[in-house]
Amino acid sequence: MREKIVEAAKAIGRDPHSVALVAVSKNHSIDAVRQALSAGQRIFGENRVQEAASKFPQLRAEFPDLVLHLIGPLQTNKVKDAVALFDVIETVDRPKLAEKLAEEMQRSGRHPQCYIQVNIGNESQKAGVAPENLSALLTLSRDDYGLPIVGLMCIPPAGQDPTPYFNEMAALAKAHHLPILSQGMSGDYPAAIAAGATHVRVGTAIFGER
Ligand SMILES: *Cc1c(COP(=O)(O)O)cnc(C)c1O
């Protein structure tokens, strides 16, 4: 997968080091994660707080440079556990969550980086802030609450060409001076990289079917 990412970056003239691989280990065992760690992978993504809490504390003790991203929806009653466990929270998508995250960071002294999840296809069933509400949420969470918001994240609509959505995300990140752009999964990471992704989140193509 790393070789493929390097190829995809080179193909469009990007520095391969500018694209980070988040290995999505949800529904896969600690042993599977361990194998990836042995191969040198250090950044992992999980979509559930509880599952991550059952797998990663022991691995972290062995691999202090492990970096853990939360890529799934976060309920406010799990904020405390999420702030304690994750290094990056990719799914800030509403004012109440931003408020609770800020309170918990203040209380605990831990400050995981945050990305705002954008519902770039305006899909009713999908998490994420609507594109037209991004500016307001960013102002509230970064400037009013002081959250360390450094990027944007999206999952484009299934069954469509993702490139226009990826391009729109890149334009939003640029317009808001956010350096990080998390987009692209097993099925569409080359298009995401072509559109400027700094982080691709790949599960199935590394670990197999869930
Ligand atoms: C599961 C998941 C991924 C990885 O998807 P694959 O198709 O298995 O690569 C990426 N992002 C999010 C938010 C996910 O939930």
XYZ file of N, CA and C and ligand atoms in Angstrom:
645
model
N 0.838 -1.205 0.000
C 0.000 0.000 0.000
C 0.871 1.253 0.000
N 1.940 1.224 0.777
C 2.814 2.415 0.776
C 3.402 2.662 -0.607
N 3.789 1.554 -1.280
C 4.330 1.714 -2.633
C 3.290 2.310 -3.569
N 2.053 1.859 -3.432
C 0.990 2.369 -4.308
C 0.729 3.840 -4.046
N 0.825 4.238 -2.796
C 0.619 5.653 -2.456
C 1.742 6.503 -3.051
N 2.959 5.993 -2.955
C 4.101 6.709 -3.547
C 3.892 6.876 -5.055
N 3.455 5.784 -5.703
C 3.185 5.855 -7.151
C 2.115 6.888 -7.474
N 1.030 6.842 -6.689
C -0.079 7.771 -6.956
C 0.380 9.221 -6.777
N 1.222 9.467 -5.796
C 1.717 10.830 -5.567
C 2.637 11.268 -6.704
N 3.561 10.380 -7.062
C 4.519 10.717 -8.131
C 3.799 10.958 -9.448
N 2.752 10.171 -9.702
C 2.026 10.263 -10.966
C 1.467 11.660 -11.210
N 1.201 12.380 -10.143
C 0.677 13.731 -10.353
C 1.664 14.800 -9.858
N 2.915 14.364 -9.663
C 3.962 15.328 -9.336
C 3.951 15.823 -7.906
N 3.383 15.031 -7.004
C 3.423 15.411 -5.586
C 4.547 14.679 -4.867
N 5.083 15.319 -3.829
C 6.073 14.684 -2.973
C 5.385 13.538 -2.211
N 5.851 12.292 -2.406
C 5.213 11.147 -1.732
C 5.163 11.303 -0.204
N 6.124 12.039 0.353
C 6.123 12.229 1.810
C 4.982 13.133 2.277
N 4.313 13.780 1.336
C 3.226 14.679 1.733
C 1.898 13.936 1.898
N 1.926 12.612 1.702
C 0.702 11.811 1.876
C 0.929 10.768 2.973
N 0.170 10.875 4.062
C 0.303 9.920 5.169
C -0.759 8.832 5.049
N -0.371 7.620 5.437
C -1.295 6.483 5.411
C -1.839 6.225 6.821
N -3.170 6.348 6.940
C -3.850 5.944 8.175
C -4.389 4.533 7.925
N -3.827 3.563 8.606
C -4.253 2.169 8.429
C -5.486 1.927 9.298
N -6.610 1.659 8.635
C -7.887 1.533 9.360
C -8.071 0.090 9.831
N -7.938 -0.103 11.138
C -7.890 -1.460 11.699
C -9.192 -1.881 12.372
N -10.262 -1.125 12.153
C -11.553 -1.474 12.764
C -11.964 -2.894 12.364
N -12.543 -3.630 13.326
C -12.978 -5.011 13.108
C -11.833 -5.972 12.817
N -10.600 -5.522 12.986
C -9.474 -6.442 12.839
C -8.770 -6.602 14.183
N -8.110 -7.753 14.319
C -7.564 -8.148 15.620
C -6.305 -7.368 15.991
N -5.946 -7.475 17.256
C -4.680 -6.916 17.725
C -3.521 -7.530 16.954
N -3.625 -8.812 16.635
C -2.552 -9.454 15.879
C -2.357 -8.844 14.505
N -3.480 -8.502 13.861
C -3.388 -7.857 12.549
C -2.683 -6.498 12.678
N -3.035 -5.757 13.724
C -2.387 -4.456 13.956
C -0.893 -4.662 14.211
N -0.586 -5.684 14.984
C 0.810 -5.990 15.304
C 1.628 -6.274 14.035
N 1.004 -7.000 13.103
C 1.711 -7.285 11.844
C 2.005 -6.008 11.085
N 1.039 -5.105 11.081
C 1.266 -3.821 10.401
C 2.363 -3.028 11.108
N 2.368 -3.070 12.429
C 3.417 -2.386 13.198
C 4.791 -2.973 12.847
N 4.853 -4.300 12.710
C 6.124 -4.952 12.345
C 6.607 -4.496 10.983
N 5.656 -4.177 10.104
C 6.018 -3.709 8.757
C 6.340 -2.213 8.752
N 6.309 -1.590 9.926
C 6.714 -0.191 10.019
C 5.578 0.805 10.064
N 4.332 0.323 9.948
C 3.197 1.248 9.989
C 3.009 1.783 11.413
N 2.744 3.086 11.545
C 2.575 3.648 12.880
C 1.264 4.413 13.066
N 0.609 4.814 11.991
C -0.626 5.587 12.123
C -1.818 4.658 11.880
N -2.736 4.616 12.840
C -3.901 3.735 12.735
C -5.188 4.521 12.928
N -6.263 4.014 12.318
C -7.568 4.637 12.463
C -8.573 3.622 12.984
N -9.397 4.063 13.932
C -10.479 3.223 14.462
C -11.743 4.057 14.445
N -12.904 3.411 14.228
C -14.123 4.213 14.184
C -14.971 4.105 15.450
N -14.532 3.278 16.405
C -15.275 3.184 17.660
C -14.342 3.328 18.846
N -14.768 4.167 19.801
C -13.934 4.441 20.971
C -13.687 3.152 21.749
N -14.772 2.383 21.968
C -14.645 1.198 22.818
C -13.723 0.140 22.209
N -13.888 -0.076 20.893
C -13.022 -1.066 20.238
C -11.562 -0.623 20.307
N -11.327 0.647 20.058
C -9.954 1.163 20.114
C -9.378 1.000 21.519
N -10.231 1.235 22.533
C -9.769 1.138 23.921
C -9.415 -0.300 24.293
N -10.036 -1.268 23.588
C -9.738 -2.663 23.904
C -8.475 -3.144 23.192
N -8.023 -2.417 22.168
C -6.872 -2.870 21.389
C -5.600 -2.071 21.624
N -5.720 -0.771 21.748
C -4.527 0.056 21.597
C -3.703 0.373 22.831
N -4.280 0.431 24.036
C -3.422 0.772 25.176
C -2.202 -0.154 25.300
N -2.395 -1.451 25.118
C -1.241 -2.360 25.262
C -0.235 -2.183 24.116
N -0.736 -1.912 22.911
C 0.170 -1.714 21.778
C 0.976 -0.426 21.940
N 0.333 0.590 22.469
C 0.999 1.863 22.720
C 2.165 1.721 23.687
N 1.974 0.835 24.676
C 3.053 0.610 25.643
C 4.284 0.049 24.928
N 4.036 -0.797 23.903
C 5.151 -1.387 23.158
C 5.697 -0.464 22.083
N 4.804 0.366 21.504
C 5.198 1.250 20.385
C 4.813 2.685 20.735
N 5.688 3.377 21.469
C 5.336 4.724 21.960
C 5.085 5.726 20.832
N 5.590 5.429 19.619
C 5.397 6.377 18.521
C 4.137 6.071 17.698
N 3.317 5.143 18.175
C 2.040 4.851 17.515
C 1.136 6.094 17.567
N 0.428 6.344 16.473
C -0.479 7.497 16.398
C -1.880 6.990 16.077
N -2.841 7.338 16.902
C -4.184 6.773 16.751
C -5.209 7.854 16.383
N -5.919 7.611 15.272
C -6.942 8.553 14.789
C -8.340 7.993 15.044
N -9.232 8.830 15.536
C -10.654 8.466 15.584
C -11.294 8.937 14.274
N -11.886 7.990 13.520
C -12.456 8.334 12.221
C -13.961 8.096 12.170
N -14.550 7.663 13.289
C -15.989 7.407 13.325
C -16.696 8.450 14.180
N -18.040 8.446 14.120
C -18.835 9.426 14.861
C -18.540 9.368 16.358
N -18.523 10.513 17.000
C -18.225 10.573 18.437
C -19.444 11.098 19.193
N -19.959 10.272 20.112
C -21.054 10.700 20.996
C -20.468 11.517 22.131
N -21.231 12.483 22.615
C -20.665 13.348 23.667
C -20.361 12.564 24.954
N -21.084 11.468 25.198
C -20.780 10.712 26.423
C -19.495 9.885 26.323
N -18.875 9.861 25.134
C -17.596 9.147 24.964
C -16.419 10.114 24.822
N -16.687 11.405 24.985
C -15.639 12.403 24.748
C -14.457 12.211 25.688
N -14.760 11.909 26.943
C -13.686 11.765 27.923
C -12.731 10.639 27.508
N -13.299 9.479 27.161
C -12.475 8.341 26.744
C -11.721 8.662 25.449
N -12.390 9.355 24.537
C -11.763 9.661 23.244
C -10.559 10.586 23.420
N -10.709 11.596 24.260
C -9.594 12.537 24.481
C -8.424 11.825 25.157
N -8.750 10.860 26.032
C -7.685 10.125 26.721
C -6.932 9.201 25.771
N -7.627 8.678 24.760
C -7.077 7.586 23.945
C -6.485 8.027 22.606
N -7.128 8.981 21.938
C -6.740 9.294 20.557
C -5.765 10.468 20.479
N -4.945 10.446 19.434
C -4.032 11.555 19.154
C -4.653 12.541 18.186
N -5.574 12.038 17.366
C -6.248 12.872 16.379
C -7.726 12.485 16.372
N -8.607 13.475 16.410
C -10.046 13.231 16.317
C -10.521 13.872 15.017
N -10.873 13.007 14.043
C -11.148 13.495 12.680
C -12.601 13.892 12.468
N -13.453 13.690 13.485
C -14.888 13.730 13.237
C -15.639 14.792 14.044
N -15.016 15.929 14.253
C -15.733 17.046 14.885
C -16.749 17.556 13.860
N -18.038 17.543 14.224
C -19.043 17.887 13.210
C -20.232 18.680 13.738
N -20.184 19.071 15.033
C -21.326 19.841 15.536
C -20.904 20.645 16.765
N -21.621 21.748 17.021
C -21.221 22.651 18.106
C -21.149 21.982 19.476
N -22.132 21.143 19.790
C -22.157 20.507 21.112
C -20.915 19.642 21.330
N -20.522 18.914 20.287
C -19.331 18.065 20.385
C -18.079 18.924 20.555
N -17.987 20.000 19.803
C -16.832 20.900 19.931
C -16.743 21.446 21.352
N -17.880 21.812 21.911
C -17.910 22.355 23.267
C -17.420 21.326 24.283
N -17.935 20.096 24.161
C -17.555 19.035 25.107
C -16.082 18.671 24.961
N -15.582 18.649 23.727
C -14.161 18.350 23.510
C -13.290 19.426 24.158
N -13.686 20.666 23.981
C -12.901 21.765 24.554
C -12.886 21.673 26.083
N -14.032 21.374 26.673
C -14.114 21.229 28.134
C -13.200 20.111 28.627
N -13.250 18.978 27.916
C -12.464 17.829 28.362
C -10.963 18.063 28.166
N -10.595 18.765 27.103
C -9.170 19.058 26.886
C -8.652 19.976 27.991
N -9.479 20.961 28.326
C -9.142 21.884 29.416
C -8.956 21.110 30.724
N -9.914 20.208 30.981
C -9.922 19.459 32.239
C -8.723 18.506 32.329
N -8.464 17.797 31.210
C -7.467 16.723 31.238
C -6.059 17.203 30.896
N -5.951 18.328 30.208
C -4.637 18.786 29.759
C -4.140 18.052 28.520
N -4.933 17.125 28.000
C -4.564 16.445 26.737
C -5.219 17.181 25.576
N -4.476 17.372 24.482
C -4.999 18.158 23.365
C -4.826 17.448 22.039
N -5.609 16.381 21.783
C -5.529 15.739 20.467
C -5.864 16.726 19.357
N -5.143 16.595 18.240
C -5.476 17.410 17.066
C -6.890 17.083 16.620
N -7.564 18.060 16.037
C -8.928 17.841 15.564
C -9.070 18.224 14.092
N -9.880 17.450 13.377
C -10.306 17.807 12.024
C -11.827 17.965 12.067
N -12.337 18.766 11.171
C -13.791 18.861 11.022
C -14.237 17.941 9.887
N -15.227 17.100 10.188
C -15.793 16.238 9.143
C -16.855 17.007 8.379
N -16.710 17.004 7.054
C -17.638 17.727 6.187
C -18.503 16.720 5.422
N -19.793 16.926 5.469
C -20.731 16.090 4.707
C -20.790 16.662 3.288
N -19.744 16.319 2.527
C -19.502 17.026 1.270
C -20.568 16.747 0.222
N -21.258 15.598 0.339
C -22.335 15.301 -0.608
C -23.703 15.694 -0.095
N -23.760 16.384 1.049
C -25.044 16.756 1.655
C -25.997 15.567 1.741
N -25.486 14.435 2.232
C -26.303 13.224 2.334
C -26.966 13.165 3.705
N -28.268 12.896 3.713
C -29.013 12.965 4.971
C -28.553 11.908 5.969
N -28.091 10.748 5.478
C -27.715 9.661 6.393
C -26.279 9.792 6.877
N -25.533 10.763 6.376
C -24.108 10.825 6.696
C -23.775 11.882 7.734
N -22.768 11.554 8.552
C -22.278 12.519 9.543
C -21.500 13.615 8.831
N -21.189 14.665 9.575
C -20.407 15.757 9.012
C -21.216 17.031 8.960
N -20.510 18.159 9.019
C -21.179 19.447 8.923
C -21.462 19.750 7.442
N -22.602 20.348 7.162
C -22.892 20.748 5.780
C -21.866 21.788 5.343
N -21.429 21.723 4.077
C -20.391 22.658 3.625
C -20.719 24.116 3.947
N -22.000 24.489 3.810
C -22.335 25.906 4.050
C -22.245 26.296 5.533
N -22.177 25.286 6.418
C -22.039 25.597 7.845
C -20.616 25.431 8.371
N -19.703 25.087 7.465
C -18.324 24.842 7.900
C -17.689 26.077 8.542
N -17.816 27.221 7.892
C -17.168 28.441 8.415
C -17.603 28.730 9.837
N -18.914 28.615 10.076
C -19.442 28.926 11.408
C -18.915 27.936 12.444
N -18.885 26.635 12.087
C -18.402 25.636 13.045
C -16.911 25.820 13.317
N -16.173 26.165 12.277
C -14.733 26.390 12.440
C -14.468 27.574 13.372
N -15.194 28.661 13.139
C -15.021 29.850 13.987
C -15.342 29.517 15.441
N -16.466 28.830 15.634
C -16.882 28.481 16.994
C -15.854 27.573 17.664
N -15.477 26.477 16.974
C -14.655 25.480 17.657
C -13.205 25.930 17.782
N -12.656 26.571 16.779
C -11.247 26.963 16.848
C -11.074 28.300 17.572
N -11.841 29.278 17.177
C -11.599 30.621 17.707
C -12.297 30.852 19.050
N -13.518 30.356 19.205
C -14.220 30.576 20.477
C -13.821 29.531 21.535
N -13.857 28.251 21.153
C -13.546 27.197 22.135
C -12.053 26.872 22.222
N -11.275 27.309 21.242
C -9.835 27.044 21.286
C -9.421 25.630 20.925
N -10.266 24.906 20.201
C -9.885 23.552 19.791
C -8.766 23.615 18.747
N -7.821 22.655 18.819
C -6.733 22.623 17.820
C -7.201 22.011 16.494
N -7.999 22.763 15.744
C -8.510 22.282 14.455
C -7.438 22.536 13.388
N -6.988 21.461 12.757
C -5.915 21.599 11.768
C -6.291 21.101 10.380
N -7.488 20.503 10.243
C -7.799 19.945 8.941
C -9.259 19.603 8.751
N -9.526 19.029 7.590
C -10.874 18.597 7.205
C -10.841 17.125 6.817
N -11.989 16.481 6.985
C -12.128 15.063 6.637
C -13.454 14.866 5.916
N -13.494 13.937 4.953
C -14.781 13.616 4.321
C -14.840 12.174 3.842
N -16.059 11.713 3.660
C -16.360 10.461 2.949
C -17.315 10.862 1.827
N -16.874 10.836 0.571
C -17.762 11.284 -0.510
C -18.895 10.288 -0.748
N -19.953 10.705 -1.444
C -21.070 9.797 -1.736
C -20.587 8.548 -2.475
N -21.183 7.399 -2.104
C -20.817 6.136 -2.759
C -21.403 6.105 -4.173
N -20.757 5.367 -5.051
C -21.297 5.114 -6.378
C -21.258 6.292 -7.328
N -20.452 7.302 -7.001
C -20.294 8.449 -7.896
C -18.812 8.720 -8.085
N -18.465 9.462 -9.111
C -17.086 9.894 -9.277
C -16.717 10.778 -8.074
N -15.733 10.367 -7.278
C -15.416 11.143 -6.073
C -14.616 12.420 -6.358
N -14.018 12.523 -7.537
C -13.076 13.620 -7.787
C -13.670 15.017 -7.563
N -14.887 15.311 -8.065
C -15.421 16.660 -7.805
C -15.565 16.946 -6.311
N -15.934 15.932 -5.529
C -16.073 16.116 -4.075
C -14.713 16.335 -3.424
N -13.727 15.543 -3.852
C -12.378 15.708 -3.310
C -11.830 17.098 -3.639
N -12.088 17.554 -4.858
C -11.617 18.887 -5.247
C -12.291 19.985 -4.429
N -13.573 19.798 -4.188
C -14.311 20.777 -3.388
C -13.759 20.845 -1.963
N -13.418 19.661 -1.419
C -12.821 19.609 -0.081
C -11.484 20.344 -0.059
N -10.680 20.126 -1.104
C -9.375 20.791 -1.164
C -9.555 22.305 -1.202
N -10.569 22.754 -1.930
C -10.833 24.198 -2.007
C -11.283 24.739 -0.647
N -12.101 23.972 0.065
C -12.551 24.397 1.400
C -11.373 24.479 2.372
N -10.506 23.465 2.335
C -9.339 23.470 3.234
C -8.463 24.687 2.944
N -8.261 24.951 1.667
C -7.422 26.085 1.275
C -8.047 27.407 1.711
N -9.339 27.537 1.460
C -10.029 28.785 1.796
C -9.958 29.072 3.295
N -9.900 28.013 4.101
C -9.868 28.207 5.556
C -8.470 28.043 6.141
N -7.468 27.973 5.253
C -6.064 27.878 5.683
C -5.821 26.684 6.597
N -6.443 25.540 6.269
C -6.240 24.327 7.049
C -5.293 23.406 6.278
N -4.158 23.032 6.872
C -3.134 22.281 6.127
C -3.440 20.802 5.899
N -4.364 20.230 6.683
C -4.587 18.781 6.624
C -5.887 18.467 5.883
N -5.817 17.445 5.003
C -7.008 17.013 4.276
C -7.062 15.482 4.273
N -8.011 14.927 5.055
C -8.147 13.480 5.189
C -9.263 12.987 4.281
N -8.894 12.361 3.175
C -9.889 11.821 2.252
C -9.245 10.716 1.423
N -10.099 9.759 0.997
C -9.601 8.630 0.218
C -9.576 7.373 1.070
N -10.194 6.295 0.525
C -10.242 5.004 1.197
C -9.724 3.963 0.198
N -9.940 2.672 0.498
C -9.374 1.629 -0.382
C -9.770 1.815 -1.843
N -11.025 2.239 -2.074
C -11.533 2.284 -3.436
C -11.196 3.553 -4.207
N -10.758 4.583 -3.503
C -10.617 5.867 -4.214
C -9.403 6.697 -3.781
N -8.427 6.054 -3.121
C -7.295 6.852 -2.626
C -6.463 7.523 -3.734
N -6.298 6.895 -4.943
C -5.506 7.624 -5.949
C -6.157 8.958 -6.350
N -7.493 8.933 -6.497
C -8.204 10.181 -6.845
C -8.083 11.199 -5.718
N -8.130 10.711 -4.481
C -8.016 11.610 -3.333
C -6.637 12.267 -3.297
N -5.610 11.474 -3.581
C -4.238 12.005 -3.587
C -4.086 13.022 -4.720
N -4.657 12.702 -5.870
C -4.592 13.641 -6.999
C -5.247 14.970 -6.643
N -6.255 14.923 -5.765
C -6.975 16.144 -5.374
C -6.365 16.812 -4.146
N -5.251 16.281 -3.644
C -4.564 16.994 -2.567
C -4.677 16.410 -1.172
N -5.151 15.159 -1.041
C -5.229 14.546 0.295
C -3.852 14.540 0.963
N -3.812 14.873 2.255
C -2.573 14.708 3.028
C -2.619 13.418 3.843
N -3.851 12.892 4.058
C -4.033 11.634 4.770
C -5.058 10.796 4.022
N -4.706 9.538 3.707
C -5.690 8.602 3.179
C -5.961 7.554 4.254
N -7.224 7.138 4.342
C -7.633 6.195 5.394
C -7.966 4.860 4.732
N -7.063 3.898 4.830
C -7.221 2.660 4.076
C -7.325 1.468 5.019
N -8.419 0.705 4.876
C -8.616 -0.488 5.697
C -8.522 -1.764 4.884
N -9.575 -2.020 4.103
C -9.711 -3.278 3.370
C -8.483 -3.620 2.524
N -7.912 -2.655 1.837
C -6.789 -2.942 0.941
C -5.526 -3.338 1.714
N -5.513 -3.103 3.023
C -4.374 -3.539 3.843
C -4.704 -4.822 4.594
N -5.835 -4.808 5.300
C -6.145 -5.888 6.235
C -7.090 -6.930 5.653
N -7.665 -6.692 4.493
C -8.649 -7.604 3.918
C -10.058 -7.224 4.338
N -11.018 -8.042 3.916
C -12.436 -7.764 4.207
C -12.677 -7.847 5.706
N -13.637 -7.035 6.163
C -14.002 -7.055 7.583
C -15.144 -8.015 7.817
C -13.870 1.985 7.380
C -13.463 3.365 7.059
C -12.393 3.618 6.179
C -11.641 2.526 5.437
O -12.412 1.999 4.438
P -11.857 0.866 3.429
O -12.791 0.917 2.295
O -11.881 -0.412 4.188
O -10.472 1.251 3.054
C -12.042 4.940 5.961
N -12.696 5.956 6.560
C -13.712 5.756 7.414
C -14.379 6.916 8.045
C -14.133 4.458 7.684
O -15.163 4.264 8.533
